[in-house]
Amino acid sequence: MPSENEIKKLKAGELTGKIATVICGVALLYFVICFTVAQAKDLYTLRLITLISAPAVMVIAAGVAAYCNLTFGSKLERLIEAYVQEVLLENAALLHPEKNSLNFVISADKSGAEVAVNNYKEKIVFDFSAFGKLSLSRCAQVYGAISTKLSVAFIRMFERGAKLTDVSYCSAGAKKAKAAFIIQGGTPDKKAYKAYLKTK
């Protein structure tokens, strides 16, 4: 996991992108309202100012948002994925790959993430404290990274000859959580396998 200062810089850049997105939306709203009023009241000056200023602000804001998303948001996403993979590799034995039927319960909340396997007491813990409190979108990102890495790992094992019957994962937070299968009935799930092929 990178330093807290590095993460703060990346989060600040990502926040700038989000603010730019909001500004872009406000500029569009301003354009619609002001242009409508200008047309209705036949206000030439307001119409001209709106036509010049709103598109310019939208273009600049959209450019900043795109740049920040690609530069900072993507880098944060890659950092999360790399860290998740690192933790899973370090705790490979706790994934119990010797079993042919596995269900992973993934918990991702403001403080971090955990993975529980079947009914084993030991859990794989992911420390995201360097990120501060995780937002809902960041929790979803972490959940996605964990489920994707698990899918890739077990489908790769299956392709290498591991005898796996059923491998699935679900969210600990959801009521009556429905399991998403990686392998079902001794065959890789079509959706999971399709996603796996994209990582090759």
Tab-separated table of C-alpha atoms in Angstrom:
chain	number	residue	atom	x	y	z
A	1	MET	CA	0.000	0.000	0.000
A	2	PRO	CA	1.447	3.420	-0.948
A	3	SER	CA	2.011	6.159	1.632
A	4	GLU	CA	-0.862	8.132	3.135
A	5	ASN	CA	0.507	11.366	1.584
A	6	GLU	CA	0.542	9.859	-1.904
A	7	ILE	CA	-3.036	8.645	-1.483
A	8	LYS	CA	-4.105	12.082	-0.215
A	9	LYS	CA	-2.653	13.725	-3.345
A	10	LEU	CA	-4.447	11.250	-5.594
A	11	LYS	CA	-7.723	11.718	-3.695
A	12	ALA	CA	-7.376	15.510	-3.973
A	13	GLY	CA	-6.918	15.180	-7.732
A	14	GLU	CA	-9.909	12.851	-7.955
A	15	LEU	CA	-12.007	15.334	-5.939
A	16	THR	CA	-11.005	18.115	-8.344
A	17	GLY	CA	-12.363	15.975	-11.178
A	18	LYS	CA	-15.653	15.453	-9.350
A	19	ILE	CA	-15.989	19.197	-8.704
A	20	ALA	CA	-15.284	19.882	-12.386
A	21	THR	CA	-18.061	17.416	-13.311
A	22	VAL	CA	-20.501	19.278	-11.045
A	23	ILE	CA	-19.445	22.627	-12.581
A	24	CYS	CA	-20.079	21.174	-16.029
A	25	GLY	CA	-23.603	20.180	-14.958
A	26	VAL	CA	-24.264	23.601	-13.396
A	27	ALA	CA	-23.054	25.319	-16.574
A	28	LEU	CA	-25.460	23.210	-18.646
A	29	LEU	CA	-28.332	24.114	-16.305
A	30	TYR	CA	-27.334	27.796	-16.473
A	31	PHE	CA	-27.347	27.601	-20.269
A	32	VAL	CA	-30.804	26.007	-20.447
A	33	ILE	CA	-32.394	28.466	-17.996
A	34	CYS	CA	-30.746	31.647	-19.246
A	35	PHE	CA	-31.177	30.843	-22.928
A	36	THR	CA	-34.858	29.988	-22.377
A	37	VAL	CA	-35.418	33.266	-20.507
A	38	ALA	CA	-33.500	35.226	-23.159
A	39	GLN	CA	-35.615	33.712	-25.920
A	40	ALA	CA	-38.884	34.272	-24.068
A	41	LYS	CA	-38.060	37.889	-23.144
A	42	ASP	CA	-36.148	38.578	-26.376
A	43	LEU	CA	-33.050	39.678	-24.429
A	44	TYR	CA	-30.268	39.836	-26.996
A	45	THR	CA	-27.453	40.577	-24.490
A	46	LEU	CA	-28.372	37.699	-22.169
A	47	ARG	CA	-28.680	35.350	-25.128
A	48	LEU	CA	-25.241	36.365	-26.415
A	49	ILE	CA	-23.549	36.075	-22.996
A	50	THR	CA	-25.141	32.656	-22.454
A	51	LEU	CA	-24.079	31.383	-25.881
A	52	ILE	CA	-20.482	32.498	-25.298
A	53	SER	CA	-19.919	31.702	-21.609
A	54	ALA	CA	-21.821	28.447	-20.951
A	55	PRO	CA	-20.218	26.314	-23.710
A	56	ALA	CA	-16.755	27.630	-22.792
A	57	VAL	CA	-17.208	26.737	-19.117
A	58	MET	CA	-18.603	23.300	-20.041
A	59	VAL	CA	-15.671	22.506	-22.337
A	60	ILE	CA	-13.073	23.562	-19.747
A	61	ALA	CA	-14.837	21.724	-16.891
A	62	ALA	CA	-15.316	18.565	-18.983
A	63	GLY	CA	-11.619	18.644	-19.942
A	64	VAL	CA	-10.513	18.996	-16.305
A	65	ALA	CA	-12.890	16.223	-15.214
A	66	ALA	CA	-11.627	13.849	-17.915
A	67	TYR	CA	-7.976	14.598	-17.126
A	68	CYS	CA	-8.444	14.114	-13.366
A	69	ASN	CA	-10.403	10.900	-13.848
A	70	LEU	CA	-7.743	9.412	-16.118
A	71	THR	CA	-4.774	10.652	-14.093
A	72	PHE	CA	-5.920	10.321	-10.493
A	73	GLY	CA	-9.033	8.126	-10.466
A	74	SER	CA	-7.449	5.417	-12.632
A	75	LYS	CA	-4.265	5.408	-10.577
A	76	LEU	CA	-6.235	4.979	-7.337
A	77	GLU	CA	-8.150	2.115	-8.908
A	78	ARG	CA	-4.906	0.427	-9.972
A	79	LEU	CA	-3.452	0.894	-6.456
A	80	ILE	CA	-6.510	-0.775	-4.923
A	81	GLU	CA	-6.346	-3.688	-7.380
A	82	ALA	CA	-2.605	-4.183	-6.772
A	83	TYR	CA	-3.069	-4.104	-2.990
A	84	VAL	CA	-5.973	-6.573	-3.109
A	85	GLN	CA	-3.909	-8.967	-5.205
A	86	GLU	CA	-0.950	-8.615	-2.838
A	87	VAL	CA	-3.076	-9.412	0.244
A	88	LEU	CA	-4.747	-12.400	-1.451
A	89	LEU	CA	-1.365	-13.807	-2.473
A	90	GLU	CA	0.019	-13.346	1.046
A	91	ASN	CA	-3.017	-15.167	2.448
A	92	ALA	CA	-3.374	-17.801	-0.270
A	93	ALA	CA	-3.664	-20.626	2.301
A	94	LEU	CA	-6.689	-18.892	3.890
A	95	LEU	CA	-8.508	-19.143	0.540
A	96	HIS	CA	-8.492	-22.920	1.090
A	97	PRO	CA	-7.788	-23.836	-2.545
A	98	GLU	CA	-7.592	-27.501	-1.462
A	99	LYS	CA	-11.409	-27.520	-1.108
A	100	ASN	CA	-13.608	-28.126	-4.142
A	101	SER	CA	-16.606	-26.157	-2.840
A	102	LEU	CA	-16.070	-22.610	-1.575
A	103	ASN	CA	-18.175	-19.581	-0.776
A	104	PHE	CA	-16.465	-16.253	-0.130
A	105	VAL	CA	-18.320	-13.670	1.929
A	106	ILE	CA	-16.940	-10.216	1.135
A	107	SER	CA	-17.392	-7.346	3.555
A	108	ALA	CA	-16.443	-3.830	2.449
A	109	ASP	CA	-17.362	-0.828	4.594
A	110	LYS	CA	-16.030	2.583	5.651
A	111	SER	CA	-13.205	1.099	7.710
A	112	GLY	CA	-11.900	-1.554	5.327
A	113	ALA	CA	-12.658	-4.986	3.939
A	114	GLU	CA	-12.650	-8.650	4.944
A	115	VAL	CA	-13.126	-11.973	3.221
A	116	ALA	CA	-14.513	-14.986	5.089
A	117	VAL	CA	-14.377	-18.448	3.508
A	118	ASN	CA	-17.070	-21.066	4.194
A	119	ASN	CA	-17.342	-21.452	7.978
A	120	TYR	CA	-13.676	-20.904	8.808
A	121	LYS	CA	-12.980	-18.483	11.652
A	122	GLU	CA	-9.885	-16.968	10.027
A	123	LYS	CA	-10.600	-13.989	7.791
A	124	ILE	CA	-8.492	-12.205	5.209
A	125	VAL	CA	-8.298	-8.574	6.283
A	126	PHE	CA	-7.602	-5.648	3.949
A	127	ASP	CA	-6.316	-2.506	5.654
A	128	PHE	CA	-7.497	0.593	3.768
A	129	SER	CA	-6.850	2.997	6.676
A	130	ALA	CA	-4.507	5.042	4.482
A	131	PHE	CA	-7.594	6.039	2.459
A	132	GLY	CA	-9.421	7.334	5.525
A	133	LYS	CA	-13.113	6.427	5.683
A	134	LEU	CA	-14.173	4.697	2.474
A	135	SER	CA	-17.050	6.292	0.579
A	136	LEU	CA	-19.862	4.144	-0.829
A	137	SER	CA	-18.353	4.336	-4.312
A	138	ARG	CA	-14.920	3.375	-2.946
A	139	CYS	CA	-16.474	0.429	-1.046
A	140	ALA	CA	-18.034	-0.736	-4.305
A	141	GLN	CA	-14.640	-0.377	-6.005
A	142	VAL	CA	-12.957	-2.469	-3.289
A	143	TYR	CA	-15.706	-5.122	-3.469
A	144	GLY	CA	-15.310	-5.244	-7.251
A	145	ALA	CA	-11.524	-5.589	-7.027
A	146	ILE	CA	-11.767	-8.466	-4.510
A	147	SER	CA	-14.453	-10.367	-6.435
A	148	THR	CA	-12.562	-9.930	-9.722
A	149	LYS	CA	-9.251	-11.159	-8.263
A	150	LEU	CA	-10.998	-14.173	-6.720
A	151	SER	CA	-12.665	-14.981	-10.046
A	152	VAL	CA	-9.391	-14.746	-11.957
A	153	ALA	CA	-7.507	-16.837	-9.387
A	154	PHE	CA	-9.991	-19.715	-9.273
A	155	ILE	CA	-10.715	-19.877	-12.989
A	156	ARG	CA	-6.948	-19.958	-13.589
A	157	MET	CA	-6.670	-22.807	-11.062
A	158	PHE	CA	-9.522	-24.602	-12.832
A	159	GLU	CA	-7.760	-24.260	-16.184
A	160	ARG	CA	-4.615	-25.725	-14.623
A	161	GLY	CA	-6.475	-28.841	-13.553
A	162	ALA	CA	-7.816	-28.064	-10.074
A	163	LYS	CA	-10.944	-30.077	-9.267
A	164	LEU	CA	-13.429	-27.377	-8.309
A	165	THR	CA	-17.161	-28.059	-8.047
A	166	ASP	CA	-18.688	-24.793	-6.825
A	167	VAL	CA	-16.930	-21.502	-6.097
A	168	SER	CA	-18.983	-18.394	-5.363
A	169	TYR	CA	-18.936	-15.066	-3.544
A	170	CYS	CA	-21.495	-12.757	-1.984
A	171	SER	CA	-21.710	-9.552	0.021
A	172	ALA	CA	-21.838	-9.759	3.800
A	173	GLY	CA	-23.926	-6.576	3.978
A	174	ALA	CA	-26.792	-7.649	1.734
A	175	LYS	CA	-29.900	-9.252	3.221
A	176	LYS	CA	-30.488	-12.715	1.789
A	177	ALA	CA	-27.327	-12.226	-0.274
A	178	LYS	CA	-27.481	-14.045	-3.549
A	179	ALA	CA	-24.239	-15.790	-4.434
A	180	ALA	CA	-22.454	-14.925	-7.674
A	181	PHE	CA	-20.814	-18.031	-9.062
A	182	ILE	CA	-17.274	-18.261	-10.367
A	183	ILE	CA	-17.575	-21.998	-10.940
A	184	GLN	CA	-20.861	-23.875	-10.757
A	185	GLY	CA	-21.374	-27.605	-11.194
A	186	GLY	CA	-17.734	-28.078	-12.153
A	187	THR	CA	-17.897	-25.497	-14.973
A	188	PRO	CA	-16.804	-21.839	-15.001
A	189	ASP	CA	-19.705	-19.390	-14.968
A	190	LYS	CA	-20.077	-17.813	-18.427
A	191	LYS	CA	-20.040	-14.234	-17.147
A	192	ALA	CA	-17.067	-14.850	-14.833
A	193	TYR	CA	-15.165	-16.650	-17.591
A	194	LYS	CA	-15.800	-13.817	-20.037
A	195	ALA	CA	-14.384	-11.330	-17.497
A	196	TYR	CA	-11.427	-13.653	-16.892
A	197	LEU	CA	-10.564	-13.773	-20.607
A	198	LYS	CA	-10.288	-9.959	-20.615
A	199	THR	CA	-7.496	-10.149	-18.026
A	200	LYS	CA	-5.346	-12.517	-20.109
